[in-house]
Every structure is written in structure tokens, then in C-alpha cells.
């Protein structure tokens, strides 16, 4: 490569001030070394690809109209107007947008065809005590995409972390205490009251909770009921058939006996869930929901069992006229339900505002939201469980189609 005055010479990775190089670069380095350090210093490595006839006096200024940049890596185009020489020693990153000045041409083999590739960012770490500022070129005609002010106040529900075993145990213990408090307030006149679960009264619902604990603790019991339910209730779905077999095993038990049994078994069930092996947790089972036909056993153990008890506690409170207490763990249950909704959402995105102590603000679906929907957190989870298809939802702004889609949404409980 030529190295005469007025033409650039490429500097290799092993360049040293005493080795062969462009005279302009040597002069500029000498000039820069004589200046005291400042936070705004423009390091010479950013314009090493460009040709200069002498030291560049404005290397401590950021790029701008009077200090243009060529777009090659992070180099700086000097006022001399000479084009930068191609770098044959390493591939150059493609640009997403056109730079204010014309980018350099490069070999086709070194350019990625991906439209989402990003400009190169230097990974060279600054030494301690240095004040090296890195500037990033952007197009004057196409500014970088920024999130709208509205979406910045919402959380992407699909990015919420999934419940792990330890958090599941804490939530399960708290929800178990809340459920036992509701069960212990049931009177003799409450056991035959209807609930929001079709064909289930209060006593049948509590027997389902007891049988759920037995299934978690004993896998043989769960498998027996699975086989029995499929054989005796072939007209029902797998989930409904299994629950019918659960209830049938406790038809002779009294209400107070069921409450005492649940208070004994639920803490054991919470501990048993955490002991299930990883191979079993990775297996998948039918969920009974068309939007998410299958789910992992780990998701069932860590999330769905707590959510199911939370919803049945709400069913019992509504059936018997008790108040529904919302604690610290309730928000986590609401978040996980909203997360499952976002992961299976295939319609137009919308922003969801859930009010109340367990509420929050989330984005459902990828992309800019087409509407903002508001509802009470507990009320909307009843709708997600299919308890109330006519749940009152408020359309704050946006399209009616998004409101209707939010009302039709369902998740596994």
C-alpha cells in the first residue's frame, strides 16, 4: 500500500510510533500527546482510516456539520476531502441507515445481508483514568427509533421472568394461608351454595382442592385418577375428566373434615412440588386451552397450582359473601397470568392497565399498542379464567377490536 505524503497508509495491529506509517498520523499523534487529557478528546484511532496532510487540529471535537465523518467504522473524515482507503485486514460492519456522508464501498463477501445488522462498536476497553468518549453516527434523515412516551410507562408482559421453584414455594405458602382462612369461616349453611364453577357447589369445590393436594403428593394417585377419569367420563375433556374423578373420591367426606384435610395436605404439596426431578418438569401435558394446547409439567407445578388455588379462593369468597383479601403475593399471581396471556397473544397488541393493589401496566403483544384497556385486576383475571365473559372493561383509547379481543382472552387456571 502506498505510504507517500498525501496518501494514507494502513496501520496494522502491531503499529508502533517508530514503525512505518503515514507522516500525517505520526504528526497528529505527536500533537495529541502534547495536549492535556480532556473528556472531549477525539482519539486519533477514530480517524486512522483517513488521509491528512498534517495534524488534524479539531480532533478533540465531536462530529458535526463542520467536522464530518465518513461512516467507516468510527473513523472521522478530515476536511481534506480525500476518501478513506478500504480496510482489507478486517471486515467492516454494514450500516442500517445512510450516514450523513457517503459510506465506503466494501467487498460483497464482507457485508452481511441481514437488514438488522448494527454498525460496529469498538470493544477496546479504556484504560483506568482515561476519558475516552465514543461517538455514534446516525442518519440526519432517519433518526434512531425511540419508544413512544406511552409505551415507556408500560412493562412488556412477555419479558416478565417465569416463576422459579423458590418463588413458587413462597407464593404457595402465602396463598395456602389465605385459602385456609377462607375455609375456616365456612358455616353449615355455606356448603351447598353454588359457585362460579359450573356444576360445583362449595363442598364439591373444596373436595377438588383436597384431591389436588393428594395428586401433587402422590404420583400413583394422580395416574390412577387420570385413567379412571378417561374411562368413566369419556365424553369430557382430559382435564375435566380428571377433576370428575377427583371429586368422586371424596363424596362421603363432610365439609369440616375436608377443611382439616386441606390444611394438613397443602403445605406438604408445596414441598412435594419443589422435589420433582428436572426430567419430569420438562415433560408436557395437555392444558385444555386452544391458544396453548400444551404446557410443561414445571409450569404446572410452579405457576398453575398456585393460580388455581387463588381463583378457587375467589370463588369461595364470592359464593359465601366473604371479602377477598389481597396480599403481597397476589400481584405475582396476576403478573404470571398476564405473562401467559402475552406469550400466547396473536392478535393486535394493546396496553393493559389493571387497577387495584395487585394491578400494573403491561404491553400485550409485540409492536405498538393499538388500544389502551383498563380493568380491575381481580375482575379481569376472572374473565381470563372464563368466569365472567361480560367483564366490564374500559377502553381508554384505541380501537374497539382490541377491546373485544381482550375480553375474549383466556389463560390456563
mmCIF file of C-alpha atoms in Angstrom, residues 45-375:
data_model
loop_
_atom_site.group_PDB
_atom_site.id
_atom_site.type_symbol
_atom_site.label_atom_id
_atom_site.label_comp_id
_atom_site.label_asym_id
_atom_site.label_seq_id
_atom_site.Cartn_x
_atom_site.Cartn_y
_atom_site.Cartn_z
ATOM 1 C CA UNK A 45 -7.891 5.881 16.433
ATOM 2 C CA UNK A 46 -11.276 7.044 15.195
ATOM 3 C CA UNK A 47 -9.810 8.702 12.108
ATOM 4 C CA UNK A 48 -6.875 6.412 11.446
ATOM 5 C CA UNK A 49 -8.510 5.308 8.169
ATOM 6 C CA UNK A 50 -8.432 8.795 6.695
ATOM 7 C CA UNK A 51 -5.775 10.789 4.915
ATOM 8 C CA UNK A 52 -4.485 14.090 6.234
ATOM 9 C CA UNK A 53 -1.813 16.407 5.069
ATOM 10 C CA UNK A 54 -0.782 17.234 8.606
ATOM 11 C CA UNK A 55 -2.047 17.151 12.149
ATOM 12 C CA UNK A 56 -5.813 17.480 12.401
ATOM 13 C CA UNK A 57 -6.365 20.472 14.734
ATOM 14 C CA UNK A 58 -10.009 19.653 15.552
ATOM 15 C CA UNK A 59 -9.615 16.069 16.759
ATOM 16 C CA UNK A 60 -10.974 16.973 20.183
ATOM 17 C CA UNK A 61 -14.379 17.993 18.790
ATOM 18 C CA UNK A 62 -17.310 15.602 18.268
ATOM 19 C CA UNK A 63 -18.585 15.069 14.724
ATOM 20 C CA UNK A 64 -20.893 17.658 13.255
ATOM 21 C CA UNK A 65 -21.577 19.714 10.101
ATOM 22 C CA UNK A 66 -18.176 21.376 10.337
ATOM 23 C CA UNK A 67 -16.466 18.191 11.466
ATOM 24 C CA UNK A 68 -17.964 15.454 9.258
ATOM 25 C CA UNK A 69 -17.467 11.721 9.497
ATOM 26 C CA UNK A 70 -17.322 9.234 6.687
ATOM 27 C CA UNK A 71 -19.178 6.324 8.311
ATOM 28 C CA UNK A 72 -16.304 3.854 8.037
ATOM 29 C CA UNK A 73 -16.190 2.092 11.379
ATOM 30 C CA UNK A 74 -15.859 5.004 13.838
ATOM 31 C CA UNK A 75 -13.429 6.996 11.780
ATOM 32 C CA UNK A 76 -13.526 10.710 11.088
ATOM 33 C CA UNK A 77 -13.422 12.293 7.619
ATOM 34 C CA UNK A 78 -10.894 15.201 7.716
ATOM 35 C CA UNK A 79 -11.516 18.498 5.951
ATOM 36 C CA UNK A 80 -9.115 17.494 3.174
ATOM 37 C CA UNK A 81 -11.994 15.741 1.405
ATOM 38 C CA UNK A 82 -9.951 12.709 0.378
ATOM 39 C CA UNK A 83 -11.845 9.401 0.621
ATOM 40 C CA UNK A 84 -10.867 6.834 3.209
ATOM 41 C CA UNK A 85 -8.978 3.836 1.896
ATOM 42 C CA UNK A 86 -10.669 0.410 2.177
ATOM 43 C CA UNK A 87 -9.619 -1.749 5.079
ATOM 44 C CA UNK A 88 -8.625 -5.142 3.726
ATOM 45 C CA UNK A 89 -7.425 -6.540 7.044
ATOM 46 C CA UNK A 90 -10.843 -6.900 8.692
ATOM 47 C CA UNK A 91 -14.496 -6.841 7.553
ATOM 48 C CA UNK A 92 -16.489 -3.673 8.081
ATOM 49 C CA UNK A 93 -19.882 -3.758 9.738
ATOM 50 C CA UNK A 94 -22.824 -2.854 7.474
ATOM 51 C CA UNK A 95 -24.849 0.255 8.200
ATOM 52 C CA UNK A 96 -28.543 0.196 8.992
ATOM 53 C CA UNK A 97 -29.198 3.657 7.575
ATOM 54 C CA UNK A 98 -27.399 6.017 5.245
ATOM 55 C CA UNK A 99 -24.802 8.133 7.017
ATOM 56 C CA UNK A 100 -24.670 11.920 6.556
ATOM 57 C CA UNK A 101 -21.785 11.348 4.142
ATOM 58 C CA UNK A 102 -21.450 8.530 1.664
ATOM 59 C CA UNK A 103 -20.311 5.238 3.209
ATOM 60 C CA UNK A 104 -17.344 3.443 1.789
ATOM 61 C CA UNK A 105 -17.847 0.650 -0.662
ATOM 62 C CA UNK A 106 -16.650 -2.736 0.513
ATOM 63 C CA UNK A 107 -16.318 -6.226 -0.899
ATOM 64 C CA UNK A 108 -19.599 -8.114 -1.182
ATOM 65 C CA UNK A 109 -18.189 -11.046 0.796
ATOM 66 C CA UNK A 110 -17.567 -8.905 3.873
ATOM 67 C CA UNK A 111 -21.031 -7.330 4.071
ATOM 68 C CA UNK A 112 -23.779 -9.094 5.943
ATOM 69 C CA UNK A 113 -27.082 -9.406 4.120
ATOM 70 C CA UNK A 114 -29.067 -9.059 7.326
ATOM 71 C CA UNK A 115 -31.131 -5.832 7.305
ATOM 72 C CA UNK A 116 -30.903 -5.639 11.084
ATOM 73 C CA UNK A 117 -27.123 -5.663 11.403
ATOM 74 C CA UNK A 118 -25.740 -2.865 13.515
ATOM 75 C CA UNK A 119 -22.818 -0.503 12.996
ATOM 76 C CA UNK A 120 -19.583 -1.623 14.557
ATOM 77 C CA UNK A 121 -18.927 -0.613 18.136
ATOM 78 C CA UNK A 122 -15.408 -0.624 19.442
ATOM 79 C CA UNK A 123 -14.877 -3.184 22.197
ATOM 80 C CA UNK A 124 -11.479 -1.849 23.261
ATOM 81 C CA UNK A 125 -11.694 -1.083 26.949
ATOM 82 C CA UNK A 126 -10.464 2.308 28.078
ATOM 83 C CA UNK A 127 -7.579 2.300 30.497
ATOM 84 C CA UNK A 128 -8.228 3.427 34.079
ATOM 85 C CA UNK A 129 -8.287 7.168 34.407
ATOM 86 C CA UNK A 130 -8.845 7.795 30.696
ATOM 87 C CA UNK A 131 -11.713 9.914 29.400
ATOM 88 C CA UNK A 132 -12.357 8.355 26.075
ATOM 89 C CA UNK A 133 -15.671 9.368 24.554
ATOM 90 C CA UNK A 134 -17.138 7.260 21.766
ATOM 91 C CA UNK A 135 -19.473 8.880 19.273
ATOM 92 C CA UNK A 136 -22.045 7.065 17.189
ATOM 93 C CA UNK A 137 -23.033 8.279 13.764
ATOM 94 C CA UNK A 138 -26.731 8.429 12.897
ATOM 95 C CA UNK A 139 -28.602 9.480 9.824
ATOM 96 C CA UNK A 140 -29.787 13.054 9.577
ATOM 97 C CA UNK A 141 -32.792 11.916 7.585
ATOM 98 C CA UNK A 142 -33.712 8.790 9.611
ATOM 99 C CA UNK A 143 -33.256 9.310 13.350
ATOM 100 C CA UNK A 144 -32.903 6.235 15.550
ATOM 101 C CA UNK A 145 -36.170 4.613 16.595
ATOM 102 C CA UNK A 146 -37.292 5.581 20.056
ATOM 103 C CA UNK A 147 -40.064 4.136 22.163
ATOM 104 C CA UNK A 148 -43.132 6.314 22.373
ATOM 105 C CA UNK A 149 -43.696 8.159 25.668
ATOM 106 C CA UNK A 150 -46.725 5.984 26.349
ATOM 107 C CA UNK A 151 -45.003 2.636 25.942
ATOM 108 C CA UNK A 152 -42.128 3.733 28.181
ATOM 109 C CA UNK A 153 -44.505 3.640 31.161
ATOM 110 C CA UNK A 154 -45.569 0.024 30.482
ATOM 111 C CA UNK A 155 -43.787 -3.294 31.016
ATOM 112 C CA UNK A 156 -43.544 -5.847 28.238
ATOM 113 C CA UNK A 157 -45.514 -8.714 29.778
ATOM 114 C CA UNK A 158 -43.820 -11.337 27.618
ATOM 115 C CA UNK A 159 -40.451 -10.398 29.186
ATOM 116 C CA UNK A 160 -41.571 -10.964 32.758
ATOM 117 C CA UNK A 161 -39.484 -13.701 34.418
ATOM 118 C CA UNK A 162 -41.139 -17.049 34.925
ATOM 119 C CA UNK A 163 -41.718 -18.255 38.469
ATOM 120 C CA UNK A 164 -38.932 -20.495 39.755
ATOM 121 C CA UNK A 165 -39.168 -23.178 42.437
ATOM 122 C CA UNK A 166 -38.179 -20.972 45.355
ATOM 123 C CA UNK A 167 -40.568 -18.160 44.469
ATOM 124 C CA UNK A 168 -43.309 -20.704 43.785
ATOM 125 C CA UNK A 169 -42.901 -22.158 47.274
ATOM 126 C CA UNK A 170 -43.158 -18.732 48.913
ATOM 127 C CA UNK A 171 -46.235 -17.796 46.893
ATOM 128 C CA UNK A 172 -47.789 -21.213 47.548
ATOM 129 C CA UNK A 173 -47.334 -20.896 51.302
ATOM 130 C CA UNK A 174 -48.872 -17.417 51.346
ATOM 131 C CA UNK A 175 -51.795 -18.446 49.156
ATOM 132 C CA UNK A 176 -52.378 -21.564 51.270
ATOM 133 C CA UNK A 177 -52.669 -19.459 54.429
ATOM 134 C CA UNK A 178 -55.153 -17.129 52.714
ATOM 135 C CA UNK A 179 -57.239 -20.080 51.458
ATOM 136 C CA UNK A 180 -57.303 -21.775 54.876
ATOM 137 C CA UNK A 181 -58.515 -18.521 56.407
ATOM 138 C CA UNK A 182 -61.480 -18.502 53.998
ATOM 139 C CA UNK A 183 -62.242 -22.213 54.541
ATOM 140 C CA UNK A 184 -62.257 -21.898 58.323
ATOM 141 C CA UNK A 185 -65.003 -19.254 58.134
ATOM 142 C CA UNK A 186 -67.433 -21.509 56.264
ATOM 143 C CA UNK A 187 -70.638 -22.260 58.155
ATOM 144 C CA UNK A 188 -73.064 -25.170 57.919
ATOM 145 C CA UNK A 189 -75.296 -23.198 55.564
ATOM 146 C CA UNK A 190 -72.440 -22.465 53.140
ATOM 147 C CA UNK A 191 -71.573 -25.962 51.909
ATOM 148 C CA UNK A 192 -74.464 -26.252 49.476
ATOM 149 C CA UNK A 193 -74.142 -22.787 47.982
ATOM 150 C CA UNK A 194 -73.459 -22.633 44.223
ATOM 151 C CA UNK A 195 -70.157 -21.267 42.957
ATOM 152 C CA UNK A 196 -68.938 -19.729 39.716
ATOM 153 C CA UNK A 197 -67.705 -23.208 38.689
ATOM 154 C CA UNK A 198 -70.475 -24.866 36.718
ATOM 155 C CA UNK A 199 -71.956 -27.967 38.460
ATOM 156 C CA UNK A 200 -69.890 -27.381 41.617
ATOM 157 C CA UNK A 201 -71.155 -26.218 44.972
ATOM 158 C CA UNK A 202 -68.889 -25.154 47.839
ATOM 159 C CA UNK A 203 -68.394 -28.682 49.200
ATOM 160 C CA UNK A 204 -67.530 -30.084 45.763
ATOM 161 C CA UNK A 205 -65.056 -27.295 45.161
ATOM 162 C CA UNK A 206 -63.299 -27.924 48.488
ATOM 163 C CA UNK A 207 -63.115 -31.652 47.720
ATOM 164 C CA UNK A 208 -61.390 -30.747 44.466
ATOM 165 C CA UNK A 209 -58.805 -28.728 46.408
ATOM 166 C CA UNK A 210 -58.117 -31.660 48.737
ATOM 167 C CA UNK A 211 -57.787 -34.086 45.828
ATOM 168 C CA UNK A 212 -55.437 -31.640 44.084
ATOM 169 C CA UNK A 213 -53.097 -31.827 47.071
ATOM 170 C CA UNK A 214 -53.253 -35.621 47.012
ATOM 171 C CA UNK A 215 -52.319 -35.678 43.315
ATOM 172 C CA UNK A 216 -49.301 -33.459 43.916
ATOM 173 C CA UNK A 217 -48.044 -35.545 46.828
ATOM 174 C CA UNK A 218 -48.656 -38.970 45.281
ATOM 175 C CA UNK A 219 -47.952 -39.589 41.595
ATOM 176 C CA UNK A 220 -49.617 -43.055 41.631
ATOM 177 C CA UNK A 221 -52.824 -41.410 42.884
ATOM 178 C CA UNK A 222 -52.672 -38.874 40.068
ATOM 179 C CA UNK A 223 -52.134 -41.589 37.431
ATOM 180 C CA UNK A 224 -54.992 -43.689 38.834
ATOM 181 C CA UNK A 225 -57.407 -40.774 38.632
ATOM 182 C CA UNK A 226 -56.195 -39.937 35.134
ATOM 183 C CA UNK A 227 -57.007 -43.445 33.925
ATOM 184 C CA UNK A 228 -60.291 -43.608 35.840
ATOM 185 C CA UNK A 229 -61.445 -40.246 34.543
ATOM 186 C CA UNK A 230 -60.759 -41.123 30.926
ATOM 187 C CA UNK A 231 -62.630 -44.415 31.284
ATOM 188 C CA UNK A 232 -65.689 -43.208 33.239
ATOM 189 C CA UNK A 233 -66.030 -39.741 31.716
ATOM 190 C CA UNK A 234 -65.084 -40.315 28.098
ATOM 191 C CA UNK A 235 -67.394 -37.534 26.949
ATOM 192 C CA UNK A 236 -65.372 -34.883 28.762
ATOM 193 C CA UNK A 237 -62.000 -33.442 28.046
ATOM 194 C CA UNK A 238 -58.913 -34.876 29.787
ATOM 195 C CA UNK A 239 -58.776 -32.095 32.382
ATOM 196 C CA UNK A 240 -62.496 -32.179 33.200
ATOM 197 C CA UNK A 241 -62.481 -35.985 33.338
ATOM 198 C CA UNK A 242 -59.585 -35.967 35.801
ATOM 199 C CA UNK A 243 -61.316 -33.442 38.066
ATOM 200 C CA UNK A 244 -64.500 -35.515 37.987
ATOM 201 C CA UNK A 245 -62.505 -38.491 39.254
ATOM 202 C CA UNK A 246 -61.025 -36.287 41.982
ATOM 203 C CA UNK A 247 -64.410 -35.186 43.277
ATOM 204 C CA UNK A 248 -65.796 -38.745 43.159
ATOM 205 C CA UNK A 249 -63.168 -39.900 45.673
ATOM 206 C CA UNK A 250 -64.472 -37.502 48.359
ATOM 207 C CA UNK A 251 -68.251 -37.700 48.070
ATOM 208 C CA UNK A 252 -68.613 -39.189 51.568
ATOM 209 C CA UNK A 253 -66.431 -36.640 53.401
ATOM 210 C CA UNK A 254 -68.033 -33.868 55.420
ATOM 211 C CA UNK A 255 -67.235 -30.214 54.911
ATOM 212 C CA UNK A 256 -65.283 -29.626 58.138
ATOM 213 C CA UNK A 257 -63.297 -32.833 57.533
ATOM 214 C CA UNK A 258 -62.340 -31.561 54.088
ATOM 215 C CA UNK A 259 -61.134 -28.258 55.576
ATOM 216 C CA UNK A 260 -58.958 -30.055 58.127
ATOM 217 C CA UNK A 261 -57.572 -32.333 55.447
ATOM 218 C CA UNK A 262 -56.702 -29.418 53.165
ATOM 219 C CA UNK A 263 -54.921 -27.552 55.977
ATOM 220 C CA UNK A 264 -52.814 -30.664 56.552
ATOM 221 C CA UNK A 265 -52.053 -31.553 52.929
ATOM 222 C CA UNK A 266 -51.392 -28.191 51.241
ATOM 223 C CA UNK A 267 -48.034 -27.452 52.962
ATOM 224 C CA UNK A 268 -46.918 -30.994 52.087
ATOM 225 C CA UNK A 269 -47.999 -30.460 48.486
ATOM 226 C CA UNK A 270 -45.973 -27.242 48.241
ATOM 227 C CA UNK A 271 -42.848 -29.062 49.405
ATOM 228 C CA UNK A 272 -43.506 -32.017 47.087
ATOM 229 C CA UNK A 273 -43.737 -29.731 44.047
ATOM 230 C CA UNK A 274 -40.219 -28.486 44.606
ATOM 231 C CA UNK A 275 -38.825 -32.023 44.751
ATOM 232 C CA UNK A 276 -39.966 -33.100 41.311
ATOM 233 C CA UNK A 277 -36.979 -34.012 39.070
ATOM 234 C CA UNK A 278 -35.957 -31.887 36.101
ATOM 235 C CA UNK A 279 -36.749 -34.645 33.597
ATOM 236 C CA UNK A 280 -40.329 -34.755 34.786
ATOM 237 C CA UNK A 281 -40.636 -30.977 34.802
ATOM 238 C CA UNK A 282 -39.601 -30.785 31.138
ATOM 239 C CA UNK A 283 -42.411 -33.136 30.044
ATOM 240 C CA UNK A 284 -45.527 -31.579 28.505
ATOM 241 C CA UNK A 285 -49.200 -32.247 29.161
ATOM 242 C CA UNK A 286 -52.493 -31.066 27.704
ATOM 243 C CA UNK A 287 -53.666 -27.723 29.060
ATOM 244 C CA UNK A 288 -57.266 -27.768 27.882
ATOM 245 C CA UNK A 289 -56.838 -24.366 26.207
ATOM 246 C CA UNK A 290 -56.911 -23.932 22.436
ATOM 247 C CA UNK A 291 -54.471 -20.999 22.355
ATOM 248 C CA UNK A 292 -51.856 -23.008 24.312
ATOM 249 C CA UNK A 293 -52.775 -26.687 23.883
ATOM 250 C CA UNK A 294 -49.772 -27.985 25.827
ATOM 251 C CA UNK A 295 -47.722 -26.824 28.773
ATOM 252 C CA UNK A 296 -44.766 -28.149 30.710
ATOM 253 C CA UNK A 297 -45.149 -30.009 33.993
ATOM 254 C CA UNK A 298 -42.760 -27.477 35.540
ATOM 255 C CA UNK A 299 -45.119 -24.632 34.620
ATOM 256 C CA UNK A 300 -47.996 -26.582 36.132
ATOM 257 C CA UNK A 301 -46.112 -27.159 39.383
ATOM 258 C CA UNK A 302 -44.626 -23.680 39.807
ATOM 259 C CA UNK A 303 -47.396 -21.446 38.462
ATOM 260 C CA UNK A 304 -50.724 -23.090 37.654
ATOM 261 C CA UNK A 305 -51.359 -24.808 41.006
ATOM 262 C CA UNK A 306 -50.920 -21.518 42.885
ATOM 263 C CA UNK A 307 -53.074 -19.700 40.334
ATOM 264 C CA UNK A 308 -55.779 -22.381 40.554
ATOM 265 C CA UNK A 309 -55.971 -22.113 44.341
ATOM 266 C CA UNK A 310 -56.051 -18.308 44.090
ATOM 267 C CA UNK A 311 -59.046 -18.426 41.728
ATOM 268 C CA UNK A 312 -60.900 -21.010 43.840
ATOM 269 C CA UNK A 313 -60.350 -18.855 46.919
ATOM 270 C CA UNK A 314 -62.052 -16.064 44.998
ATOM 271 C CA UNK A 315 -64.871 -18.454 44.021
ATOM 272 C CA UNK A 316 -65.432 -19.398 47.662
ATOM 273 C CA UNK A 317 -65.362 -15.771 48.828
ATOM 274 C CA UNK A 318 -67.924 -14.757 46.215
ATOM 275 C CA UNK A 319 -70.179 -17.762 46.946
ATOM 276 C CA UNK A 320 -70.227 -17.218 50.706
ATOM 277 C CA UNK A 321 -70.148 -13.413 50.808
ATOM 278 C CA UNK A 322 -66.682 -13.149 52.342
ATOM 279 C CA UNK A 323 -64.257 -10.386 51.496
ATOM 280 C CA UNK A 324 -61.373 -11.279 49.188
ATOM 281 C CA UNK A 325 -58.109 -10.296 50.847
ATOM 282 C CA UNK A 326 -55.302 -9.178 48.502
ATOM 283 C CA UNK A 327 -51.806 -9.649 49.883
ATOM 284 C CA UNK A 328 -48.276 -9.119 48.638
ATOM 285 C CA UNK A 329 -48.217 -12.433 46.765
ATOM 286 C CA UNK A 330 -51.353 -11.650 44.775
ATOM 287 C CA UNK A 331 -49.535 -9.255 42.461
ATOM 288 C CA UNK A 332 -47.112 -12.005 41.500
ATOM 289 C CA UNK A 333 -50.014 -14.308 40.606
ATOM 290 C CA UNK A 334 -51.557 -11.550 38.488
ATOM 291 C CA UNK A 335 -48.209 -10.888 36.751
ATOM 292 C CA UNK A 336 -47.795 -14.550 35.821
ATOM 293 C CA UNK A 337 -51.309 -14.698 34.388
ATOM 294 C CA UNK A 338 -50.633 -11.591 32.300
ATOM 295 C CA UNK A 339 -47.298 -13.112 31.195
ATOM 296 C CA UNK A 340 -49.056 -16.253 29.943
ATOM 297 C CA UNK A 341 -51.552 -14.055 28.111
ATOM 298 C CA UNK A 342 -48.769 -12.126 26.363
ATOM 299 C CA UNK A 343 -46.847 -15.267 25.377
ATOM 300 C CA UNK A 344 -49.863 -16.735 23.579
ATOM 301 C CA UNK A 345 -51.268 -13.468 22.184
ATOM 302 C CA UNK A 346 -51.678 -13.485 18.394
ATOM 303 C CA UNK A 347 -53.996 -10.532 17.794
ATOM 304 C CA UNK A 348 -53.398 -6.791 17.655
ATOM 305 C CA UNK A 349 -51.172 -5.575 20.512
ATOM 306 C CA UNK A 350 -52.693 -3.461 23.249
ATOM 307 C CA UNK A 351 -51.734 -1.846 26.542
ATOM 308 C CA UNK A 352 -53.351 -3.337 29.632
ATOM 309 C CA UNK A 353 -53.923 -1.302 32.788
ATOM 310 C CA UNK A 354 -55.071 -3.361 35.777
ATOM 311 C CA UNK A 355 -56.104 -1.351 38.801
ATOM 312 C CA UNK A 356 -56.174 -2.324 42.454
ATOM 313 C CA UNK A 357 -53.476 -3.483 44.874
ATOM 314 C CA UNK A 358 -52.466 -6.359 42.569
ATOM 315 C CA UNK A 359 -52.584 -4.308 39.370
ATOM 316 C CA UNK A 360 -49.995 -2.953 36.987
ATOM 317 C CA UNK A 361 -49.389 -1.668 33.446
ATOM 318 C CA UNK A 362 -48.287 -4.078 30.731
ATOM 319 C CA UNK A 363 -47.906 -4.353 26.978
ATOM 320 C CA UNK A 364 -49.640 -7.365 25.433
ATOM 321 C CA UNK A 365 -48.277 -8.466 22.066
ATOM 322 C CA UNK A 366 -45.294 -7.199 20.059
ATOM 323 C CA UNK A 367 -45.328 -3.800 18.374
ATOM 324 C CA UNK A 368 -47.016 -0.507 19.124
ATOM 325 C CA UNK A 369 -50.294 -0.953 21.058
ATOM 326 C CA UNK A 370 -53.485 -0.248 19.145
ATOM 327 C CA UNK A 371 -55.535 0.448 22.268
ATOM 328 C CA UNK A 372 -55.334 1.029 26.000
ATOM 329 C CA UNK A 373 -57.666 -1.219 28.020
ATOM 330 C CA UNK A 374 -58.318 -0.730 31.728
ATOM 331 C CA UNK A 375 -59.943 -3.065 34.255
#
